[in-house]
């Protein structure tokens, strides 16, 4: 029997970049696959399925309510639409067809206005909102966030991500205090975050997660929060959410994934360091290469291998090396956010020890011009 790669002529991939959308994010376990199959094999009253699974997840996480959506980006768009339209039936049908007279500005720290594969502002616009930046790219205090809130503000949006500026920015709890003081909801996009309870506990009204990243579910998203706000998001299934609907298999798959995620023992950063130590030693034996352990810039317990390439010594640019590895077979993907500085990172969470050795051999072969056995 041919593999899926052979059947469709696809290129095998070693994912050393982490749980990234461009590579299919993650590989769910057998229990999640079974739940997806259950969803595919049965019929349900979809409203009943949405409500019951949401209540079940909320019970697991200790929040008022929850909702499975198609992805985290859809969660942002639908949450924005929800806080604008609320219970208004006319707005539910006409969100984009006429100028809005209700509050529709979404305030976020300027350093959080990022592109995570698509611009945050695009998701806000899809939800009918207008983005308003608070503070500066390298600074946003509670006072600066509060100064951007007006009578036209529908919500504050906080992006908890390594993509965002980390220094001199207020915390989720501080943003929640500003939101409460001004009587507006706080939406937190925590797509890749690993703590499914902290941001709700810190005062957020809606928190959005990717179902396929840390939770390792099927392609999906999870919105948790206050009951009234989740009810507004649910209403968007008859509005913009219709174009973003999640299937029964995604709902059941993510619900099971949340169960599994809460029960499983998390792989620690220390274990990641142990896994990558032989790989780092091999890399440091190559001319023009320096490798070391670095920790996640957003504060998560994730250790990665940072590879610094001396471009003058290796005789090629970092970008060219990264591209050559992507074009190889198997294709090898790094985290390339600092490639312009001659630095790439290896995320070992989705890579086996054998694949790390394959990665080393591929780098060594490109640098020496010799096939490595």
Tab-separated table of C-alpha atoms in Angstrom:
chain	number	residue	atom	x	y	z
A	1	UNK	CA	0.000	0.000	0.000
A	2	UNK	CA	1.422	3.361	-1.003
A	3	UNK	CA	1.854	6.138	1.535
A	4	UNK	CA	-0.163	9.351	1.301
A	5	UNK	CA	3.038	11.056	0.107
A	6	UNK	CA	3.459	8.559	-2.733
A	7	UNK	CA	-0.244	8.450	-3.655
A	8	UNK	CA	-0.481	12.207	-4.246
A	9	UNK	CA	3.132	12.931	-5.112
A	10	UNK	CA	3.621	14.978	-1.946
A	11	UNK	CA	6.965	15.877	-0.441
A	12	UNK	CA	7.706	14.483	3.049
A	13	UNK	CA	8.346	17.178	5.652
A	14	UNK	CA	10.406	17.416	8.829
A	15	UNK	CA	8.716	20.095	10.918
A	16	UNK	CA	11.405	21.809	12.990
A	17	UNK	CA	9.514	25.106	13.029
A	18	UNK	CA	6.850	24.207	15.600
A	19	UNK	CA	3.083	23.957	15.308
A	20	UNK	CA	2.686	26.119	12.226
A	21	UNK	CA	-0.369	26.434	10.015
A	22	UNK	CA	1.690	26.200	6.805
A	23	UNK	CA	2.746	22.645	7.765
A	24	UNK	CA	-0.617	21.401	9.030
A	25	UNK	CA	-0.012	22.500	12.645
A	26	UNK	CA	0.044	19.188	14.602
A	27	UNK	CA	-0.605	15.448	14.471
A	28	UNK	CA	-3.473	14.513	16.827
A	29	UNK	CA	-3.344	11.284	18.794
A	30	UNK	CA	-5.439	8.143	18.374
A	31	UNK	CA	-8.174	9.191	20.830
A	32	UNK	CA	-8.739	12.441	18.948
A	33	UNK	CA	-8.790	10.637	15.596
A	34	UNK	CA	-11.393	8.250	17.027
A	35	UNK	CA	-13.560	11.198	18.126
A	36	UNK	CA	-13.265	12.754	14.666
A	37	UNK	CA	-14.375	9.450	13.123
A	38	UNK	CA	-17.334	9.317	15.519
A	39	UNK	CA	-18.334	12.756	14.322
A	40	UNK	CA	-18.060	11.768	10.688
A	41	UNK	CA	-20.082	8.583	11.252
A	42	UNK	CA	-23.136	10.016	13.030
A	43	UNK	CA	-25.833	12.675	12.710
A	44	UNK	CA	-26.584	15.288	15.354
A	45	UNK	CA	-28.799	18.277	15.971
A	46	UNK	CA	-25.994	20.747	15.448
A	47	UNK	CA	-27.257	23.337	17.944
A	48	UNK	CA	-27.474	20.594	20.556
A	49	UNK	CA	-23.952	19.437	19.723
A	50	UNK	CA	-22.589	22.990	19.908
A	51	UNK	CA	-24.296	23.754	23.212
A	52	UNK	CA	-23.549	20.448	24.947
A	53	UNK	CA	-19.887	20.225	23.938
A	54	UNK	CA	-19.384	23.882	24.826
A	55	UNK	CA	-20.879	23.340	28.276
A	56	UNK	CA	-18.758	20.205	28.706
A	57	UNK	CA	-15.525	22.041	27.817
A	58	UNK	CA	-16.511	24.937	30.090
A	59	UNK	CA	-16.922	22.457	32.946
A	60	UNK	CA	-13.438	21.082	32.300
A	61	UNK	CA	-11.875	24.548	32.240
A	62	UNK	CA	-13.879	26.214	34.998
A	63	UNK	CA	-15.348	28.973	32.849
A	64	UNK	CA	-18.958	30.009	32.182
A	65	UNK	CA	-19.218	28.738	28.615
A	66	UNK	CA	-17.228	27.697	25.557
A	67	UNK	CA	-17.647	27.278	21.822
A	68	UNK	CA	-15.759	25.308	19.178
A	69	UNK	CA	-15.141	27.320	15.996
A	70	UNK	CA	-13.322	26.552	12.755
A	71	UNK	CA	-9.976	28.138	13.727
A	72	UNK	CA	-8.509	30.833	15.967
A	73	UNK	CA	-8.681	33.466	13.213
A	74	UNK	CA	-12.389	32.766	12.801
A	75	UNK	CA	-12.670	33.089	16.569
A	76	UNK	CA	-11.267	36.622	16.388
A	77	UNK	CA	-13.585	37.669	13.558
A	78	UNK	CA	-16.676	36.160	15.163
A	79	UNK	CA	-15.822	37.578	18.594
A	80	UNK	CA	-15.449	41.057	17.110
A	81	UNK	CA	-18.779	40.708	15.279
A	82	UNK	CA	-20.328	39.434	18.502
A	83	UNK	CA	-19.369	42.432	20.636
A	84	UNK	CA	-20.606	44.799	17.919
A	85	UNK	CA	-23.891	43.127	16.979
A	86	UNK	CA	-24.646	41.658	20.414
A	87	UNK	CA	-28.385	40.774	20.462
A	88	UNK	CA	-29.327	43.075	17.555
A	89	UNK	CA	-31.058	40.982	14.851
A	90	UNK	CA	-30.768	43.738	12.225
A	91	UNK	CA	-27.009	44.048	12.777
A	92	UNK	CA	-26.658	40.283	12.635
A	93	UNK	CA	-27.957	40.422	9.042
A	94	UNK	CA	-26.534	43.802	8.005
A	95	UNK	CA	-23.181	44.115	9.770
A	96	UNK	CA	-21.277	45.134	6.631
A	97	UNK	CA	-24.042	46.664	4.504
A	98	UNK	CA	-24.402	50.091	6.132
A	99	UNK	CA	-22.383	52.524	8.275
A	100	UNK	CA	-22.436	51.429	11.912
A	101	UNK	CA	-24.019	53.739	14.487
A	102	UNK	CA	-23.151	51.433	17.401
A	103	UNK	CA	-19.672	51.174	18.989
A	104	UNK	CA	-17.438	49.249	16.603
A	105	UNK	CA	-13.857	50.329	17.337
A	106	UNK	CA	-11.541	47.593	18.590
A	107	UNK	CA	-8.647	48.952	20.658
A	108	UNK	CA	-5.388	47.006	20.910
A	109	UNK	CA	-1.799	47.826	21.877
A	110	UNK	CA	0.159	48.991	18.831
A	111	UNK	CA	2.804	46.321	19.441
A	112	UNK	CA	0.071	43.675	19.110
A	113	UNK	CA	-0.927	44.709	15.594
A	114	UNK	CA	0.930	41.824	13.975
A	115	UNK	CA	0.751	39.517	10.992
A	116	UNK	CA	0.441	35.921	12.230
A	117	UNK	CA	0.016	34.556	8.691
A	118	UNK	CA	-2.681	37.173	8.022
A	119	UNK	CA	-2.981	40.619	9.608
A	120	UNK	CA	-4.870	40.926	12.899
A	121	UNK	CA	-6.605	43.923	11.332
A	122	UNK	CA	-8.073	41.739	8.596
A	123	UNK	CA	-9.806	39.555	11.181
A	124	UNK	CA	-11.121	42.665	12.957
A	125	UNK	CA	-12.445	44.065	9.654
A	126	UNK	CA	-14.125	40.738	8.838
A	127	UNK	CA	-15.984	41.115	12.115
A	128	UNK	CA	-17.129	44.602	11.184
A	129	UNK	CA	-14.687	46.380	13.475
A	130	UNK	CA	-12.286	49.262	13.006
A	131	UNK	CA	-8.857	48.825	14.543
A	132	UNK	CA	-7.568	51.555	16.889
A	133	UNK	CA	-3.973	51.310	18.117
A	134	UNK	CA	-3.000	52.286	21.659
A	135	UNK	CA	0.463	53.328	22.795
A	136	UNK	CA	3.529	52.719	20.651
A	137	UNK	CA	5.209	49.783	18.948
A	138	UNK	CA	7.602	49.393	21.876
A	139	UNK	CA	5.380	50.554	24.732
A	140	UNK	CA	1.795	50.341	25.951
A	141	UNK	CA	0.868	51.032	29.559
A	142	UNK	CA	-2.583	50.722	31.144
A	143	UNK	CA	-2.933	54.499	30.933
A	144	UNK	CA	-2.069	54.507	27.222
A	145	UNK	CA	-4.569	51.719	26.570
A	146	UNK	CA	-7.259	53.572	28.513
A	147	UNK	CA	-6.574	56.793	26.594
A	148	UNK	CA	-7.583	55.058	23.335
A	149	UNK	CA	-10.972	53.927	24.691
A	150	UNK	CA	-13.907	56.145	23.696
A	151	UNK	CA	-17.681	55.940	23.433
A	152	UNK	CA	-17.120	54.253	20.035
A	153	UNK	CA	-15.119	51.366	21.546
A	154	UNK	CA	-16.779	47.963	21.284
A	155	UNK	CA	-13.958	45.973	22.916
A	156	UNK	CA	-10.286	45.823	23.807
A	157	UNK	CA	-8.267	43.170	21.974
A	158	UNK	CA	-5.094	41.701	23.467
A	159	UNK	CA	-2.835	39.397	21.416
A	160	UNK	CA	-0.861	36.994	23.608
A	161	UNK	CA	1.807	35.761	21.206
A	162	UNK	CA	5.526	35.531	20.560
A	163	UNK	CA	4.820	37.572	17.420
A	164	UNK	CA	4.058	40.627	19.570
A	165	UNK	CA	6.366	43.128	21.205
A	166	UNK	CA	7.093	41.777	24.694
A	167	UNK	CA	8.858	44.664	26.414
A	168	UNK	CA	7.076	47.541	28.146
A	169	UNK	CA	3.599	46.189	27.437
A	170	UNK	CA	0.817	45.742	29.965
A	171	UNK	CA	-0.363	42.312	31.101
A	172	UNK	CA	-3.684	40.626	30.389
A	173	UNK	CA	-4.793	41.357	33.962
A	174	UNK	CA	-3.980	45.050	33.518
A	175	UNK	CA	-5.874	45.139	30.219
A	176	UNK	CA	-8.836	43.470	31.949
A	177	UNK	CA	-8.799	46.171	34.646
A	178	UNK	CA	-8.919	48.881	31.955
A	179	UNK	CA	-11.764	47.068	30.193
A	180	UNK	CA	-13.783	46.790	33.428
A	181	UNK	CA	-13.187	50.441	34.293
A	182	UNK	CA	-14.578	51.516	30.912
A	183	UNK	CA	-17.368	48.933	30.722
A	184	UNK	CA	-16.152	47.195	27.547
A	185	UNK	CA	-15.308	43.515	26.940
A	186	UNK	CA	-11.746	42.224	26.741
A	187	UNK	CA	-10.984	39.736	23.956
A	188	UNK	CA	-7.708	37.804	24.278
A	189	UNK	CA	-6.260	35.973	21.290
A	190	UNK	CA	-4.132	33.244	22.875
A	191	UNK	CA	-3.951	31.026	19.793
A	192	UNK	CA	-0.724	29.152	20.521
A	193	UNK	CA	-0.752	29.482	24.296
A	194	UNK	CA	-0.675	26.406	26.505
A	195	UNK	CA	-2.640	27.584	29.558
A	196	UNK	CA	-6.369	27.206	28.859
A	197	UNK	CA	-7.481	28.892	32.090
A	198	UNK	CA	-5.091	31.725	32.983
A	199	UNK	CA	-6.436	34.483	30.742
A	200	UNK	CA	-10.079	33.885	31.630
A	201	UNK	CA	-9.042	33.870	35.298
A	202	UNK	CA	-7.187	37.144	34.711
A	203	UNK	CA	-10.442	38.821	33.688
A	204	UNK	CA	-10.866	38.323	29.944
A	205	UNK	CA	-14.447	38.049	28.678
A	206	UNK	CA	-13.540	36.007	25.595
A	207	UNK	CA	-10.345	33.978	25.108
A	208	UNK	CA	-9.494	32.372	21.768
A	209	UNK	CA	-7.232	29.359	21.235
A	210	UNK	CA	-6.142	27.359	18.220
A	211	UNK	CA	-7.492	23.842	18.531
A	212	UNK	CA	-4.644	22.370	16.514
A	213	UNK	CA	-1.618	23.973	18.186
A	214	UNK	CA	-0.913	23.305	21.861
A	215	UNK	CA	-4.150	21.313	22.284
A	216	UNK	CA	-3.232	19.079	19.288
A	217	UNK	CA	-6.778	18.677	18.037
A	218	UNK	CA	-8.103	18.766	14.483
A	219	UNK	CA	-8.179	22.041	12.544
A	220	UNK	CA	-10.428	24.107	14.807
A	221	UNK	CA	-10.530	26.907	17.332
A	222	UNK	CA	-11.833	27.290	20.864
A	223	UNK	CA	-13.513	30.351	22.369
A	224	UNK	CA	-14.029	30.356	26.140
A	225	UNK	CA	-15.527	33.075	28.273
A	226	UNK	CA	-18.497	34.667	29.972
A	227	UNK	CA	-21.868	33.151	29.161
A	228	UNK	CA	-23.359	36.343	27.721
A	229	UNK	CA	-20.396	36.941	25.436
A	230	UNK	CA	-20.259	33.325	24.229
A	231	UNK	CA	-23.998	33.569	23.462
A	232	UNK	CA	-23.245	36.573	21.241
A	233	UNK	CA	-20.533	34.597	19.444
A	234	UNK	CA	-22.913	31.673	18.931
A	235	UNK	CA	-25.405	34.013	17.242
A	236	UNK	CA	-22.800	34.694	14.560
A	237	UNK	CA	-23.472	31.217	13.146
A	238	UNK	CA	-26.352	33.007	11.417
A	239	UNK	CA	-24.083	35.901	10.446
A	240	UNK	CA	-20.435	35.965	9.389
A	241	UNK	CA	-19.865	32.651	11.171
A	242	UNK	CA	-21.838	30.854	8.477
A	243	UNK	CA	-18.834	31.215	6.171
A	244	UNK	CA	-16.551	29.906	8.918
A	245	UNK	CA	-18.573	26.985	10.253
A	246	UNK	CA	-16.910	24.031	11.893
A	247	UNK	CA	-18.077	20.491	11.175
A	248	UNK	CA	-19.360	17.921	13.640
A	249	UNK	CA	-16.062	16.037	13.377
A	250	UNK	CA	-14.112	19.143	14.334
A	251	UNK	CA	-16.363	19.838	17.316
A	252	UNK	CA	-16.087	16.313	18.716
A	253	UNK	CA	-12.399	16.028	17.862
A	254	UNK	CA	-11.492	19.227	19.693
A	255	UNK	CA	-13.683	18.375	22.680
A	256	UNK	CA	-11.805	15.090	23.057
A	257	UNK	CA	-8.479	16.852	22.482
A	258	UNK	CA	-9.186	19.246	25.366
A	259	UNK	CA	-9.902	16.239	27.622
A	260	UNK	CA	-6.659	14.557	26.552
A	261	UNK	CA	-4.673	17.780	26.879
A	262	UNK	CA	-5.759	18.340	30.468
A	263	UNK	CA	-4.907	14.757	31.462
A	264	UNK	CA	-1.590	14.254	29.738
A	265	UNK	CA	1.762	14.995	31.301
A	266	UNK	CA	3.287	18.016	29.599
A	267	UNK	CA	6.767	17.727	28.074
A	268	UNK	CA	8.950	20.135	30.022
A	269	UNK	CA	11.464	22.544	28.624
A	270	UNK	CA	14.140	20.603	30.505
A	271	UNK	CA	13.186	17.442	28.595
A	272	UNK	CA	13.433	19.385	25.341
A	273	UNK	CA	16.940	20.508	26.329
A	274	UNK	CA	17.944	16.901	26.992
A	275	UNK	CA	16.581	15.858	23.603
A	276	UNK	CA	18.455	18.548	21.688
A	277	UNK	CA	21.813	18.386	23.526
A	278	UNK	CA	23.458	15.770	21.203
A	279	UNK	CA	22.146	17.700	18.178
A	280	UNK	CA	23.693	20.930	19.468
A	281	UNK	CA	27.012	19.186	20.045
A	282	UNK	CA	27.011	17.908	16.452
A	283	UNK	CA	26.208	21.345	15.057
A	284	UNK	CA	28.989	22.984	17.032
A	285	UNK	CA	31.421	20.658	15.274
A	286	UNK	CA	30.632	22.315	11.923
A	287	UNK	CA	32.727	25.197	10.620
A	288	UNK	CA	30.906	28.530	10.825
A	289	UNK	CA	28.090	27.221	13.024
A	290	UNK	CA	27.330	28.027	16.654
A	291	UNK	CA	24.349	26.411	18.374
A	292	UNK	CA	22.861	26.877	21.826
A	293	UNK	CA	19.669	26.481	23.851
A	294	UNK	CA	17.241	29.429	23.898
A	295	UNK	CA	13.896	29.797	25.623
A	296	UNK	CA	10.573	30.915	24.232
A	297	UNK	CA	10.384	34.719	24.024
A	298	UNK	CA	6.740	34.769	25.167
A	299	UNK	CA	7.588	33.046	28.443
A	300	UNK	CA	6.290	29.539	27.716
A	301	UNK	CA	8.215	26.498	28.991
A	302	UNK	CA	9.569	25.760	25.523
A	303	UNK	CA	13.272	25.332	24.770
A	304	UNK	CA	14.629	25.538	21.225
A	305	UNK	CA	17.957	25.197	19.454
A	306	UNK	CA	19.265	28.504	18.155
A	307	UNK	CA	21.686	28.138	15.235
A	308	UNK	CA	23.892	31.108	14.429
A	309	UNK	CA	25.475	30.931	10.985
A	310	UNK	CA	28.635	32.880	10.140
A	311	UNK	CA	27.709	33.712	6.562
A	312	UNK	CA	31.245	34.770	5.649
A	313	UNK	CA	32.628	31.457	6.912
A	314	UNK	CA	30.004	29.227	5.275
A	315	UNK	CA	30.039	31.166	1.995
A	316	UNK	CA	26.283	31.555	1.627
A	317	UNK	CA	23.430	33.518	3.156
A	318	UNK	CA	21.243	32.104	5.880
A	319	UNK	CA	18.211	32.674	3.682
A	320	UNK	CA	19.788	30.584	0.908
A	321	UNK	CA	20.555	27.740	3.347
A	322	UNK	CA	17.014	27.795	4.731
A	323	UNK	CA	15.565	27.742	1.220
A	324	UNK	CA	17.800	24.840	0.169
A	325	UNK	CA	16.618	22.808	3.147
A	326	UNK	CA	12.980	23.534	2.254
A	327	UNK	CA	13.617	22.344	-1.303
A	328	UNK	CA	15.273	19.107	-0.173
A	329	UNK	CA	13.655	15.733	0.239
A	330	UNK	CA	12.434	15.564	2.886
A	331	UNK	CA	11.680	19.264	3.092
A	332	UNK	CA	13.061	20.684	6.348
A	333	UNK	CA	11.454	23.740	7.917
A	334	UNK	CA	13.101	25.907	10.585
A	335	UNK	CA	11.765	28.850	12.541
A	336	UNK	CA	13.184	31.609	10.381
A	337	UNK	CA	12.064	34.804	12.125
A	338	UNK	CA	15.696	35.951	12.619
A	339	UNK	CA	17.166	34.675	9.348
A	340	UNK	CA	18.052	38.267	8.422
A	341	UNK	CA	20.400	38.220	11.440
A	342	UNK	CA	21.993	34.907	10.463
A	343	UNK	CA	19.969	33.026	13.082
A	344	UNK	CA	17.427	30.213	12.779
A	345	UNK	CA	15.738	28.131	15.472
A	346	UNK	CA	14.793	24.482	15.706
A	347	UNK	CA	11.626	23.592	17.600
A	348	UNK	CA	12.100	19.999	18.737
A	349	UNK	CA	8.545	19.301	19.962
A	350	UNK	CA	7.448	17.715	16.683
A	351	UNK	CA	10.832	16.207	15.769
A	352	UNK	CA	12.176	12.797	16.744
A	353	UNK	CA	15.796	12.166	17.684
A	354	UNK	CA	16.218	10.374	14.347
A	355	UNK	CA	14.845	13.386	12.485
A	356	UNK	CA	17.200	15.697	14.387
A	357	UNK	CA	20.084	13.585	13.107
A	358	UNK	CA	18.671	13.797	9.558
A	359	UNK	CA	18.497	17.561	9.992
A	360	UNK	CA	22.148	17.671	11.095
A	361	UNK	CA	23.227	15.561	8.105
A	362	UNK	CA	21.328	17.838	5.716
A	363	UNK	CA	22.980	20.972	7.152
A	364	UNK	CA	26.415	19.353	7.133
A	365	UNK	CA	25.964	18.227	3.528
A	366	UNK	CA	25.003	21.738	2.381
A	367	UNK	CA	27.914	23.341	4.234
A	368	UNK	CA	30.614	20.876	3.163
A	369	UNK	CA	29.283	19.895	-0.249
A	370	UNK	CA	29.776	16.285	0.722
A	371	UNK	CA	27.150	13.607	1.248
A	372	UNK	CA	26.938	12.713	4.924
A	373	UNK	CA	26.408	9.056	5.805
